[in-house]
PDB file of C-alpha atoms and ligand atoms in Angstrom:
ATOM      1  CA  MET Z  23     100.363  57.079  83.737  1.00 97.00           C
ATOM      2  CA  LYS Z  24     100.094  60.864  83.953  1.00 98.00           C
ATOM      3  CA  VAL Z  25      99.940  62.621  87.379  1.00 99.00           C
ATOM      4  CA  LEU Z  26      99.049  66.299  87.600  1.00 99.00           C
ATOM      5  CA  ILE Z  27      99.890  68.648  90.483  1.00 99.00           C
ATOM      6  CA  ALA Z  28      97.150  71.287  90.339  1.00 99.00           C
ATOM      7  CA  THR Z  29      97.856  73.813  93.036  1.00 98.00           C
ATOM      8  CA  GLU Z  30      96.489  77.380  92.863  1.00 98.00           C
ATOM      9  CA  LYS Z  31      98.630  77.974  95.971  1.00 98.00           C
ATOM     10  CA  PRO Z  32     101.853  76.141  95.149  1.00 98.00           C
ATOM     11  CA  PHE Z  33     103.873  73.823  97.281  1.00 98.00           C
ATOM     12  CA  ALA Z  34     107.447  74.743  98.159  1.00 98.00           C
ATOM     13  CA  LYS Z  35     109.843  73.794  95.306  1.00 98.00           C
ATOM     14  CA  ILE Z  36     111.548  71.149  97.470  1.00 98.00           C
ATOM     15  CA  ALA Z  37     108.167  69.414  97.851  1.00 98.00           C
ATOM     16  CA  VAL Z  38     107.508  69.549  94.093  1.00 98.00           C
ATOM     17  CA  ASP Z  39     111.031  67.989  93.536  1.00 98.00           C
ATOM     18  CA  GLY Z  40     110.221  65.184  96.013  1.00 98.00           C
ATOM     19  CA  ILE Z  41     106.817  64.450  94.377  1.00 98.00           C
ATOM     20  CA  LYS Z  42     108.517  64.410  90.953  1.00 98.00           C
ATOM     21  CA  LYS Z  43     111.121  61.870  92.147  1.00 98.00           C
ATOM     22  CA  GLU Z  44     108.398  59.648  93.685  1.00 98.00           C
ATOM     23  CA  ILE Z  45     106.229  59.736  90.541  1.00 98.00           C
ATOM     24  CA  GLU Z  46     109.037  59.313  88.069  1.00 98.00           C
ATOM     25  CA  SER Z  47     110.706  56.433  89.948  1.00 98.00           C
ATOM     26  CA  ALA Z  48     107.414  54.600  89.652  1.00 98.00           C
ATOM     27  CA  GLY Z  49     107.665  55.071  85.790  1.00 98.00           C
ATOM     28  CA  TYR Z  50     104.944  57.761  85.687  1.00 98.00           C
ATOM     29  CA  GLU Z  51     104.950  61.236  84.225  1.00 98.00           C
ATOM     30  CA  LEU Z  52     104.432  64.388  86.244  1.00 98.00           C
ATOM     31  CA  GLU Z  53     102.638  67.527  85.008  1.00 98.00           C
ATOM     32  CA  LEU Z  54     102.488  70.778  86.953  1.00 98.00           C
ATOM     33  CA  LEU Z  55      99.845  73.468  87.006  1.00 98.00           C
ATOM     34  CA  GLU Z  56     100.572  76.081  89.610  1.00 98.00           C
ATOM     35  CA  LYS Z  57      99.153  79.509  90.494  1.00 98.00           C
ATOM     36  CA  TYR Z  58      96.440  79.170  87.877  1.00 98.00           C
ATOM     37  CA  THR Z  59      94.084  82.054  87.668  1.00 98.00           C
ATOM     38  CA  SER Z  60      91.045  80.646  85.829  1.00 98.00           C
ATOM     39  CA  LYS Z  61      89.002  77.465  85.994  1.00 98.00           C
ATOM     40  CA  SER Z  62      89.552  77.053  82.297  1.00 98.00           C
ATOM     41  CA  GLN Z  63      93.276  76.404  82.919  1.00 98.00           C
ATOM     42  CA  LEU Z  64      92.335  73.694  85.312  1.00 98.00           C
ATOM     43  CA  LEU Z  65      89.811  72.186  82.958  1.00 98.00           C
ATOM     44  CA  ASP Z  66      92.433  72.091  80.282  1.00 98.00           C
ATOM     45  CA  ALA Z  67      95.180  70.603  82.408  1.00 98.00           C
ATOM     46  CA  VAL Z  68      93.008  67.708  83.731  1.00 98.00           C
ATOM     47  CA  LYS Z  69      92.137  66.429  80.217  1.00 98.00           C
ATOM     48  CA  ASN Z  70      94.472  63.600  79.833  1.00 96.00           C
ATOM     49  CA  VAL Z  71      95.685  62.842  83.343  1.00 98.00           C
ATOM     50  CA  ASN Z  72      95.020  59.668  85.431  1.00 99.00           C
ATOM     51  CA  ALA Z  73      95.749  61.154  88.797  1.00 99.00           C
ATOM     52  CA  ILE Z  74      95.625  64.650  90.347  1.00 99.00           C
ATOM     53  CA  ILE Z  75      97.251  66.026  93.486  1.00 99.00           C
ATOM     54  CA  ILE Z  76      95.474  69.088  94.863  1.00 99.00           C
ATOM     55  CA  ARG Z  77      95.341  71.381  97.966  1.00 98.00           C
ATOM     56  CA  SER Z  78      92.291  73.590  98.525  1.00 98.00           C
ATOM     57  CA  ASP Z  79      91.660  73.554  94.763  1.00 98.00           C
ATOM     58  CA  ILE Z  80      87.966  73.125  93.839  1.00 98.00           C
ATOM     59  CA  ILE Z  81      87.099  69.911  92.135  1.00 99.00           C
ATOM     60  CA  ASP Z  82      83.466  69.868  90.991  1.00 98.00           C
ATOM     61  CA  ALA Z  83      81.378  67.978  88.512  1.00 98.00           C
ATOM     62  CA  GLU Z  84      82.633  70.201  85.672  1.00 98.00           C
ATOM     63  CA  VAL Z  85      86.273  69.373  86.380  1.00 99.00           C
ATOM     64  CA  LEU Z  86      85.435  65.705  86.730  1.00 98.00           C
ATOM     65  CA  ASP Z  87      83.563  65.750  83.373  1.00 98.00           C
ATOM     66  CA  ALA Z  88      86.694  67.290  81.697  1.00 98.00           C
ATOM     67  CA  ALA Z  89      89.008  64.680  83.243  1.00 98.00           C
ATOM     68  CA  LYS Z  90      88.034  61.678  81.150  1.00 98.00           C
ATOM     69  CA  ASP Z  91      90.947  59.433  82.096  1.00 98.00           C
ATOM     70  CA  LEU Z  92      91.001  60.320  85.789  1.00 98.00           C
ATOM     71  CA  LYS Z  93      91.091  57.580  88.314  1.00 98.00           C
ATOM     72  CA  ILE Z  94      92.241  59.252  91.601  1.00 99.00           C
ATOM     73  CA  ILE Z  95      92.413  62.623  93.312  1.00 99.00           C
ATOM     74  CA  VAL Z  96      94.556  63.057  96.373  1.00 99.00           C
ATOM     75  CA  ARG Z  97      94.006  66.170  98.418  1.00 98.00           C
ATOM     76  CA  ALA Z  98      97.429  66.790  99.923  1.00 98.00           C
ATOM     77  CA  GLY Z  99      96.108  67.819 103.320  1.00 98.00           C
ATOM     78  CA  ALA Z 100      93.276  67.160 105.683  1.00 98.00           C
ATOM     79  CA  GLY Z 101      90.075  68.858 104.683  1.00 98.00           C
ATOM     80  CA  PHE Z 102      88.338  67.631 101.566  1.00 98.00           C
ATOM     81  CA  ASP Z 103      85.273  69.959 101.592  1.00 98.00           C
ATOM     82  CA  ASN Z 104      86.685  71.374  98.318  1.00 98.00           C
ATOM     83  CA  VAL Z 105      85.982  68.150  96.341  1.00 98.00           C
ATOM     84  CA  ASP Z 106      82.477  67.086  95.236  1.00 98.00           C
ATOM     85  CA  LEU Z 107      82.639  63.592  96.614  1.00 98.00           C
ATOM     86  CA  ALA Z 108      79.304  62.364  95.186  1.00 98.00           C
ATOM     87  CA  ALA Z 109      80.362  63.636  91.708  1.00 98.00           C
ATOM     88  CA  ALA Z 110      83.755  61.876  92.088  1.00 98.00           C
ATOM     89  CA  THR Z 111      81.976  58.642  92.960  1.00 98.00           C
ATOM     90  CA  SER Z 112      79.612  58.822  90.115  1.00 98.00           C
ATOM     91  CA  HIS Z 113      82.599  59.424  87.796  1.00 98.00           C
ATOM     92  CA  GLY Z 114      84.290  56.344  89.192  1.00 98.00           C
ATOM     93  CA  VAL Z 115      87.073  58.450  90.744  1.00 99.00           C
ATOM     94  CA  CYS Z 116      88.678  57.619  94.093  1.00 99.00           C
ATOM     95  CA  VAL Z 117      89.333  60.599  96.445  1.00 99.00           C
ATOM     96  CA  MET Z 118      91.854  60.474  99.234  1.00 99.00           C
ATOM     97  CA  ASN Z 119      93.339  62.856 101.751  1.00 98.00           C
ATOM     98  CA  THR Z 120      96.676  62.664 103.589  1.00 98.00           C
ATOM     99  CA  PRO Z 121      95.596  63.013 107.290  1.00 98.00           C
ATOM    100  CA  GLY Z 122      98.107  64.278 109.773  1.00 98.00           C
ATOM    101  CA  GLN Z 123     100.738  65.292 107.301  1.00 98.00           C
ATOM    102  CA  ASN Z 124     100.436  69.051 107.762  1.00 98.00           C
ATOM    103  CA  SER Z 125      98.998  69.169 111.259  1.00 98.00           C
ATOM    104  CA  ASN Z 126     102.169  70.267 113.095  1.00 98.00           C
ATOM    105  CA  ALA Z 127     102.484  73.235 110.776  1.00 98.00           C
ATOM    106  CA  VAL Z 128      98.867  74.303 111.410  1.00 98.00           C
ATOM    107  CA  ALA Z 129      99.253  73.799 115.242  1.00 99.00           C
ATOM    108  CA  GLU Z 130     102.456  75.953 115.276  1.00 99.00           C
ATOM    109  CA  LEU Z 131     100.526  78.724 113.524  1.00 99.00           C
ATOM    110  CA  VAL Z 132      97.866  78.508 116.215  1.00 99.00           C
ATOM    111  CA  PHE Z 133     100.411  79.508 118.811  1.00 99.00           C
ATOM    112  CA  GLY Z 134     101.776  82.319 116.683  1.00 98.00           C
ATOM    113  CA  MET Z 135      98.289  83.670 116.512  1.00 98.00           C
ATOM    114  CA  MET Z 136      97.539  83.143 120.178  1.00 98.00           C
ATOM    115  CA  VAL Z 137     100.726  85.027 121.260  1.00 98.00           C
ATOM    116  CA  TYR Z 138      99.917  87.777 118.799  1.00 98.00           C
ATOM    117  CA  ALA Z 139      96.429  88.100 120.284  1.00 98.00           C
ATOM    118  CA  VAL Z 140      97.387  88.135 123.974  1.00 98.00           C
ATOM    119  CA  ARG Z 141     100.241  90.575 123.204  1.00 98.00           C
ATOM    120  CA  ASN Z 142      97.761  93.022 121.719  1.00 97.00           C
ATOM    121  CA  PHE Z 143      98.720  92.481 118.150  1.00 98.00           C
ATOM    122  CA  PHE Z 144     102.327  93.543 118.954  1.00 98.00           C
ATOM    123  CA  ASN Z 145     101.245  97.156 119.508  1.00 97.00           C
ATOM    124  CA  GLY Z 146     103.713  97.779 122.366  1.00 98.00           C
ATOM    125  CA  THR Z 147     101.110  97.834 125.184  1.00 98.00           C
ATOM    126  CA  SER Z 148     100.987  95.449 128.117  1.00 98.00           C
ATOM    127  CA  GLY Z 149      99.317  92.184 127.344  1.00 98.00           C
ATOM    128  CA  THR Z 150      98.955  88.824 129.056  1.00 98.00           C
ATOM    129  CA  GLU Z 151     100.706  85.422 129.025  1.00 98.00           C
ATOM    130  CA  LEU Z 152      99.420  82.109 127.822  1.00 98.00           C
ATOM    131  CA  LYS Z 153     100.842  80.333 130.899  1.00 98.00           C
ATOM    132  CA  GLY Z 154      97.968  79.207 133.149  1.00 98.00           C
ATOM    133  CA  LYS Z 155      95.252  80.367 130.762  1.00 98.00           C
ATOM    134  CA  LYS Z 156      92.429  77.982 129.824  1.00 98.00           C
ATOM    135  CA  LEU Z 157      92.725  76.743 126.201  1.00 99.00           C
ATOM    136  CA  GLY Z 158      89.716  75.114 124.570  1.00 99.00           C
ATOM    137  CA  ILE Z 159      90.452  72.792 121.706  1.00 99.00           C
ATOM    138  CA  HIS Z 160      87.288  72.459 119.563  1.00 99.00           C
ATOM    139  CA  ALA Z 161      87.727  68.945 117.952  1.00 98.00           C
ATOM    140  CA  TYR Z 162      90.537  66.689 118.858  1.00 98.00           C
ATOM    141  CA  GLY Z 163      91.804  65.400 115.509  1.00 98.00           C
ATOM    142  CA  ASN Z 164      95.335  65.526 114.214  1.00 98.00           C
ATOM    143  CA  VAL Z 165      95.641  69.295 114.514  1.00 98.00           C
ATOM    144  CA  GLY Z 166      93.903  69.357 117.910  1.00 98.00           C
ATOM    145  CA  ARG Z 167      96.346  66.779 119.249  1.00 98.00           C
ATOM    146  CA  ASN Z 168      99.342  68.774 118.140  1.00 98.00           C
ATOM    147  CA  VAL Z 169      97.846  71.957 119.624  1.00 99.00           C
ATOM    148  CA  ALA Z 170      97.475  70.122 122.927  1.00 98.00           C
ATOM    149  CA  ARG Z 171     101.058  68.854 122.764  1.00 98.00           C
ATOM    150  CA  ILE Z 172     102.462  72.335 122.199  1.00 99.00           C
ATOM    151  CA  ALA Z 173     100.048  73.936 124.760  1.00 99.00           C
ATOM    152  CA  LYS Z 174     101.679  71.758 127.462  1.00 98.00           C
ATOM    153  CA  GLY Z 175     104.971  73.499 126.779  1.00 98.00           C
ATOM    154  CA  PHE Z 176     103.225  76.828 127.433  1.00 98.00           C
ATOM    155  CA  GLU Z 177     101.795  75.382 130.623  1.00 98.00           C
ATOM    156  CA  MET Z 178      98.233  76.114 129.600  1.00 98.00           C
ATOM    157  CA  ASP Z 179      95.212  74.533 131.262  1.00 98.00           C
ATOM    158  CA  ILE Z 180      93.888  72.419 128.319  1.00 98.00           C
ATOM    159  CA  TYR Z 181      90.210  71.519 127.679  1.00 98.00           C
ATOM    160  CA  ALA Z 182      88.828  69.711 124.658  1.00 98.00           C
ATOM    161  CA  TYR Z 183      85.454  68.988 123.132  1.00 98.00           C
ATOM    162  CA  ASP Z 184      85.058  66.452 120.366  1.00 98.00           C
ATOM    163  CA  ALA Z 185      81.751  64.718 119.553  1.00 95.00           C
ATOM    164  CA  PHE Z 186      83.457  61.759 117.898  1.00 96.00           C
ATOM    165  CA  CYS Z 187      86.860  61.203 119.652  1.00 97.00           C
ATOM    166  CA  PRO Z 188      86.669  58.682 122.430  1.00 97.00           C
ATOM    167  CA  LYS Z 189      86.965  60.407 125.861  1.00 97.00           C
ATOM    168  CA  GLU Z 190      89.854  58.059 126.884  1.00 97.00           C
ATOM    169  CA  VAL Z 191      92.062  59.268 124.013  1.00 97.00           C
ATOM    170  CA  MET Z 192      91.839  62.846 125.270  1.00 98.00           C
ATOM    171  CA  GLU Z 193      92.110  61.862 128.942  1.00 97.00           C
ATOM    172  CA  ASN Z 194      95.207  59.769 128.196  1.00 98.00           C
ATOM    173  CA  ASP Z 195      96.783  62.980 126.786  1.00 98.00           C
ATOM    174  CA  GLY Z 196      96.118  64.671 130.075  1.00 97.00           C
ATOM    175  CA  ILE Z 197      93.337  66.917 128.612  1.00 98.00           C
ATOM    176  CA  LYS Z 198      90.241  67.934 130.503  1.00 98.00           C
ATOM    177  CA  VAL Z 199      87.240  66.651 128.535  1.00 98.00           C
ATOM    178  CA  VAL Z 200      83.966  68.606 128.468  1.00 98.00           C
ATOM    179  CA  GLU Z 201      80.677  67.288 127.314  1.00 97.00           C
ATOM    180  CA  SER Z 202      79.501  70.063 124.994  1.00 98.00           C
ATOM    181  CA  ALA Z 203      80.721  72.892 122.894  1.00 98.00           C
ATOM    182  CA  GLU Z 204      78.851  75.278 125.228  1.00 98.00           C
ATOM    183  CA  GLU Z 205      80.835  74.068 128.205  1.00 98.00           C
ATOM    184  CA  LEU Z 206      84.052  74.369 126.267  1.00 98.00           C
ATOM    185  CA  TYR Z 207      83.416  78.004 125.367  1.00 99.00           C
ATOM    186  CA  LYS Z 208      82.154  78.876 128.871  1.00 98.00           C
ATOM    187  CA  SER Z 209      85.302  77.371 130.478  1.00 98.00           C
ATOM    188  CA  CYS Z 210      88.029  78.826 128.290  1.00 98.00           C
ATOM    189  CA  ASN Z 211      89.916  82.085 127.729  1.00 98.00           C
ATOM    190  CA  VAL Z 212      91.045  81.020 124.253  1.00 98.00           C
ATOM    191  CA  VAL Z 213      89.314  78.594 121.872  1.00 99.00           C
ATOM    192  CA  SER Z 214      91.081  77.074 118.857  1.00 99.00           C
ATOM    193  CA  LEU Z 215      88.848  75.747 116.143  1.00 99.00           C
ATOM    194  CA  HIS Z 216      89.661  72.408 114.530  1.00 98.00           C
ATOM    195  CA  ILE Z 217      86.349  71.272 113.160  1.00 98.00           C
ATOM    196  CA  PRO Z 218      85.880  70.351 109.495  1.00 97.00           C
ATOM    197  CA  ALA Z 219      83.342  72.219 107.266  1.00 97.00           C
ATOM    198  CA  THR Z 220      80.368  69.923 106.905  1.00 97.00           C
ATOM    199  CA  ALA Z 221      76.621  70.370 106.543  1.00 97.00           C
ATOM    200  CA  GLU Z 222      76.388  70.043 110.370  1.00 97.00           C
ATOM    201  CA  THR Z 223      79.200  72.381 111.345  1.00 98.00           C
ATOM    202  CA  LYS Z 224      78.535  75.277 108.784  1.00 98.00           C
ATOM    203  CA  ASN Z 225      77.623  78.473 110.589  1.00 98.00           C
ATOM    204  CA  SER Z 226      77.757  76.535 113.934  1.00 98.00           C
ATOM    205  CA  ILE Z 227      80.110  78.921 115.625  1.00 98.00           C
ATOM    206  CA  ASN Z 228      77.469  81.605 116.406  1.00 98.00           C
ATOM    207  CA  TYR Z 229      76.520  84.404 118.750  1.00 98.00           C
ATOM    208  CA  ALA Z 230      75.115  82.197 121.483  1.00 98.00           C
ATOM    209  CA  LEU Z 231      78.098  79.959 121.676  1.00 98.00           C
ATOM    210  CA  LEU Z 232      80.779  82.659 121.510  1.00 98.00           C
ATOM    211  CA  ASN Z 233      78.920  84.755 124.069  1.00 98.00           C
ATOM    212  CA  GLU Z 234      79.517  81.957 126.611  1.00 98.00           C
ATOM    213  CA  MET Z 235      83.194  82.968 126.613  1.00 98.00           C
ATOM    214  CA  PRO Z 236      84.576  84.851 129.586  1.00 98.00           C
ATOM    215  CA  LYS Z 237      85.743  88.450 129.337  1.00 98.00           C
ATOM    216  CA  GLY Z 238      88.671  88.884 127.096  1.00 98.00           C
ATOM    217  CA  GLY Z 239      87.757  85.817 125.075  1.00 98.00           C
ATOM    218  CA  ILE Z 240      89.863  84.930 121.994  1.00 99.00           C
ATOM    219  CA  LEU Z 241      88.812  82.851 119.057  1.00 99.00           C
ATOM    220  CA  ILE Z 242      91.525  81.362 116.841  1.00 99.00           C
ATOM    221  CA  ASN Z 243      90.334  79.931 113.509  1.00 99.00           C
ATOM    222  CA  THR Z 244      92.778  77.756 111.499  1.00 99.00           C
ATOM    223  CA  ALA Z 245      89.926  75.460 110.370  1.00 98.00           C
ATOM    224  CA  ARG Z 246      87.449  76.825 107.802  1.00 98.00           C
ATOM    225  CA  LYS Z 247      85.620  80.175 107.363  1.00 98.00           C
ATOM    226  CA  GLU Z 248      82.396  78.348 106.650  1.00 98.00           C
ATOM    227  CA  VAL Z 249      82.017  77.157 110.237  1.00 98.00           C
ATOM    228  CA  ILE Z 250      81.694  80.733 111.441  1.00 98.00           C
ATOM    229  CA  ASN Z 251      78.340  82.544 111.388  1.00 98.00           C
ATOM    230  CA  GLU Z 252      79.957  85.866 110.239  1.00 98.00           C
ATOM    231  CA  ASP Z 253      76.936  88.071 110.820  1.00 98.00           C
ATOM    232  CA  GLU Z 254      76.636  86.775 114.377  1.00 98.00           C
ATOM    233  CA  LEU Z 255      80.353  87.157 114.977  1.00 99.00           C
ATOM    234  CA  ILE Z 256      80.123  90.754 113.915  1.00 99.00           C
ATOM    235  CA  LYS Z 257      77.123  91.309 116.182  1.00 98.00           C
ATOM    236  CA  LEU Z 258      79.072  89.731 119.131  1.00 98.00           C
ATOM    237  CA  MET Z 259      82.259  91.734 118.525  1.00 98.00           C
ATOM    238  CA  SER Z 260      80.233  94.943 118.186  1.00 98.00           C
ATOM    239  CA  GLU Z 261      78.659  94.311 121.585  1.00 98.00           C
ATOM    240  CA  ARG Z 262      81.646  92.884 123.323  1.00 98.00           C
ATOM    241  CA  THR Z 263      84.670  95.110 122.793  1.00 98.00           C
ATOM    242  CA  ASP Z 264      86.722  92.689 124.848  1.00 98.00           C
ATOM    243  CA  PHE Z 265      86.497  89.900 122.276  1.00 98.00           C
ATOM    244  CA  LYS Z 266      89.313  89.144 119.710  1.00 98.00           C
ATOM    245  CA  TYR Z 267      89.248  87.088 116.525  1.00 99.00           C
ATOM    246  CA  VAL Z 268      92.274  85.858 114.765  1.00 99.00           C
ATOM    247  CA  THR Z 269      91.871  83.744 111.708  1.00 99.00           C
ATOM    248  CA  ASP Z 270      93.897  82.050 108.952  1.00 98.00           C
ATOM    249  CA  ILE Z 271      90.881  81.946 106.678  1.00 98.00           C
ATOM    250  CA  MET Z 272      89.752  85.355 105.544  1.00 98.00           C
ATOM    251  CA  PRO Z 273      86.079  85.942 106.235  1.00 98.00           C
ATOM    252  CA  ALA Z 274      83.794  86.910 103.302  1.00 98.00           C
ATOM    253  CA  ALA Z 275      83.109  90.041 105.293  1.00 98.00           C
ATOM    254  CA  ASN Z 276      86.845  90.779 105.857  1.00 98.00           C
ATOM    255  CA  ALA Z 277      86.417  94.519 104.959  1.00 98.00           C
ATOM    256  CA  LYS Z 278      83.783  94.918 107.568  1.00 98.00           C
ATOM    257  CA  PHE Z 279      85.852  93.208 110.257  1.00 98.00           C
ATOM    258  CA  VAL Z 280      88.846  95.407 109.439  1.00 98.00           C
ATOM    259  CA  GLU Z 281      86.747  98.528 109.544  1.00 98.00           C
ATOM    260  CA  LEU Z 282      84.924  97.770 112.810  1.00 98.00           C
ATOM    261  CA  PHE Z 283      87.401  95.763 114.918  1.00 98.00           C
ATOM    262  CA  GLU Z 284      90.780  97.476 114.571  1.00 97.00           C
ATOM    263  CA  GLY Z 285      93.245  96.106 117.130  1.00 96.00           C
ATOM    264  CA  ARG Z 286      91.207  92.953 117.913  1.00 98.00           C
ATOM    265  CA  TYR Z 287      90.834  91.332 114.523  1.00 98.00           C
ATOM    266  CA  PHE Z 288      93.473  89.873 112.214  1.00 98.00           C
ATOM    267  CA  SER Z 289      93.247  87.590 109.173  1.00 98.00           C
ATOM    268  CA  THR Z 290      96.144  86.250 107.060  1.00 98.00           C
ATOM    269  CA  PRO Z 291      95.830  87.323 103.412  1.00 98.00           C
ATOM    270  CA  LYS Z 292      95.846  83.659 102.298  1.00 97.00           C
ATOM    271  CA  LYS Z 293      95.470  80.519 104.301  1.00 98.00           C
ATOM    272  CA  MET Z 294      99.019  79.689 105.475  1.00 98.00           C
ATOM    273  CA  GLY Z 295      98.604  77.083 108.189  1.00 98.00           C
ATOM    274  CA  ALA Z 296     100.039  74.435 105.993  1.00 98.00           C
ATOM    275  CA  GLN Z 297     102.433  76.702 104.134  1.00 98.00           C
ATOM    276  CA  THR Z 298     105.725  75.346 105.350  1.00 98.00           C
ATOM    277  CA  ALA Z 299     108.360  73.390 103.446  1.00 98.00           C
ATOM    278  CA  GLU Z 300     107.993  70.546 105.906  1.00 98.00           C
ATOM    279  CA  ALA Z 301     104.185  70.283 105.600  1.00 98.00           C
ATOM    280  CA  ASN Z 302     104.359  70.547 101.828  1.00 98.00           C
ATOM    281  CA  ILE Z 303     106.966  67.778 101.730  1.00 98.00           C
ATOM    282  CA  ASN Z 304     104.995  65.493 104.083  1.00 98.00           C
ATOM    283  CA  ALA Z 305     101.647  65.991 102.432  1.00 98.00           C
ATOM    284  CA  GLY Z 306     102.998  66.125  98.894  1.00 98.00           C
ATOM    285  CA  ILE Z 307     105.101  62.961  99.078  1.00 98.00           C
ATOM    286  CA  ALA Z 308     102.315  61.121 100.950  1.00 98.00           C
ATOM    287  CA  ALA Z 309      99.993  62.032  98.143  1.00 99.00           C
ATOM    288  CA  ALA Z 310     102.433  60.851  95.499  1.00 98.00           C
ATOM    289  CA  SER Z 311     103.095  57.546  97.261  1.00 98.00           C
ATOM    290  CA  GLN Z 312      99.302  57.000  97.781  1.00 98.00           C
ATOM    291  CA  ILE Z 313      98.797  57.359  94.102  1.00 99.00           C
ATOM    292  CA  VAL Z 314     101.661  54.912  93.320  1.00 98.00           C
ATOM    293  CA  SER Z 315     100.219  52.321  95.728  1.00 98.00           C
ATOM    294  CA  PHE Z 316      96.786  52.880  94.316  1.00 98.00           C
ATOM    295  CA  PHE Z 317      97.873  52.101  90.789  1.00 98.00           C
ATOM    296  CA  LYS Z 318     100.397  49.331  91.668  1.00 98.00           C
ATOM    297  CA  ASP Z 319      98.564  47.534  94.498  1.00 98.00           C
ATOM    298  CA  GLY Z 320      95.008  48.737  94.417  1.00 98.00           C
ATOM    299  CA  CYS Z 321      95.548  50.269  97.846  1.00 98.00           C
ATOM    300  CA  GLU Z 322      92.658  52.575  98.855  1.00 98.00           C
ATOM    301  CA  LYS Z 323      93.841  53.516 102.393  1.00 97.00           C
ATOM    302  CA  PHE Z 324      92.698  57.071 103.155  1.00 98.00           C
ATOM    303  CA  ARG Z 325      89.862  56.871 100.591  1.00 98.00           C
ATOM    304  CA  VAL Z 326      87.243  59.472 101.665  1.00 98.00           C
ATOM    305  CA  ASN Z 327      84.467  58.781  99.113  1.00 98.00           C
ATOM    306  CA  LYS Z 328      82.260  55.650  98.939  1.00 94.00           C
TER     307      LYS Z 328
HETATM  308  C1  3PG N 407      94.014  71.283 105.176  1.00 95.93           C
HETATM  309  O1  3PG N 407      92.820  70.989 105.160  1.00 95.93           O
HETATM  310  O2  3PG N 407      94.931  70.413 105.059  1.00 95.93           O
HETATM  311  C2  3PG N 407      94.503  72.668 105.497  1.00 95.93           C
HETATM  312  O3  3PG N 407      93.461  73.498 105.593  1.00 95.93           O
HETATM  313  C3  3PG N 407      95.588  73.221 104.516  1.00 95.93           C
HETATM  314  O4  3PG N 407      95.014  73.603 103.284  1.00 95.93           O
HETATM  315  P1  3PG N 407      96.008  74.037 102.077  1.00 95.93           P
HETATM  316  O5  3PG N 407      96.679  72.948 101.545  1.00 95.93           O
HETATM  317  O6  3PG N 407      95.009  74.667 101.068  1.00 95.93           O
HETATM  318  O7  3PG N 407      96.941  75.043 102.579  1.00 95.93           O
END
């Protein structure tokens, strides 16, 4: 059995070593394709493998066509919008994710970004504190929960909106539950996005919603760039000079944001929410052990395609 790690953005070495140990102790072989720069390298690497571990790497029908022996893809992470699930199903390939494994790393970055924003991008001027401020968590999944846990340490006033999470789950965590996204944005000084990129959520963070935020509003995005309506965010930030946007996913219009919104816009150069040794180890080893259980026991826990 051949397992390929295909990561344009590599895991920490310690995680690769852990994955290798897991795969080899099951009697399988590990191949590694890191930092590839063209799709042809990926198409070549997938040719003879039975399983692939990926991160945000794009797996489309062309990759699946090239991977004749492929049985399973595990996305070492949460979001699987980078995989064509329908194509995987029609190729008879199981797709899984590793939910929760990198969520603490992402949640910690949210607070790094929040402090950076309220302290005026560390420019030496007087800012504000997070204590007592209203934090809106937009979607209460694994990352949202970790954000809430850390926000309690900052003594923030925590609100959440999630169309799918039962109200009691949030209430049991001591979170104020609101009934709509509009109410969340209206109520909060800072909103942290944790929605996945789906057909329903794409472009959903728009002018009307963001304009609900009170003066000095801050939007933190460690989710996906596709959920933001970039043109409308630019319009809003042009009109509202009080508004700040900090993101871990560089917008398509990054150059425009940099040019127009100096001192109230920041993007990481490459998504780094899950770029910690711990998150790489957790997600990478979970992916490897899910592959082993899939082949040895037929276990399909965490399968995300039908
Ligand atoms: C995820 O969906 O798990 C995060 O966005 C992390 O993605 P990455 O593995 O590409 O850093």
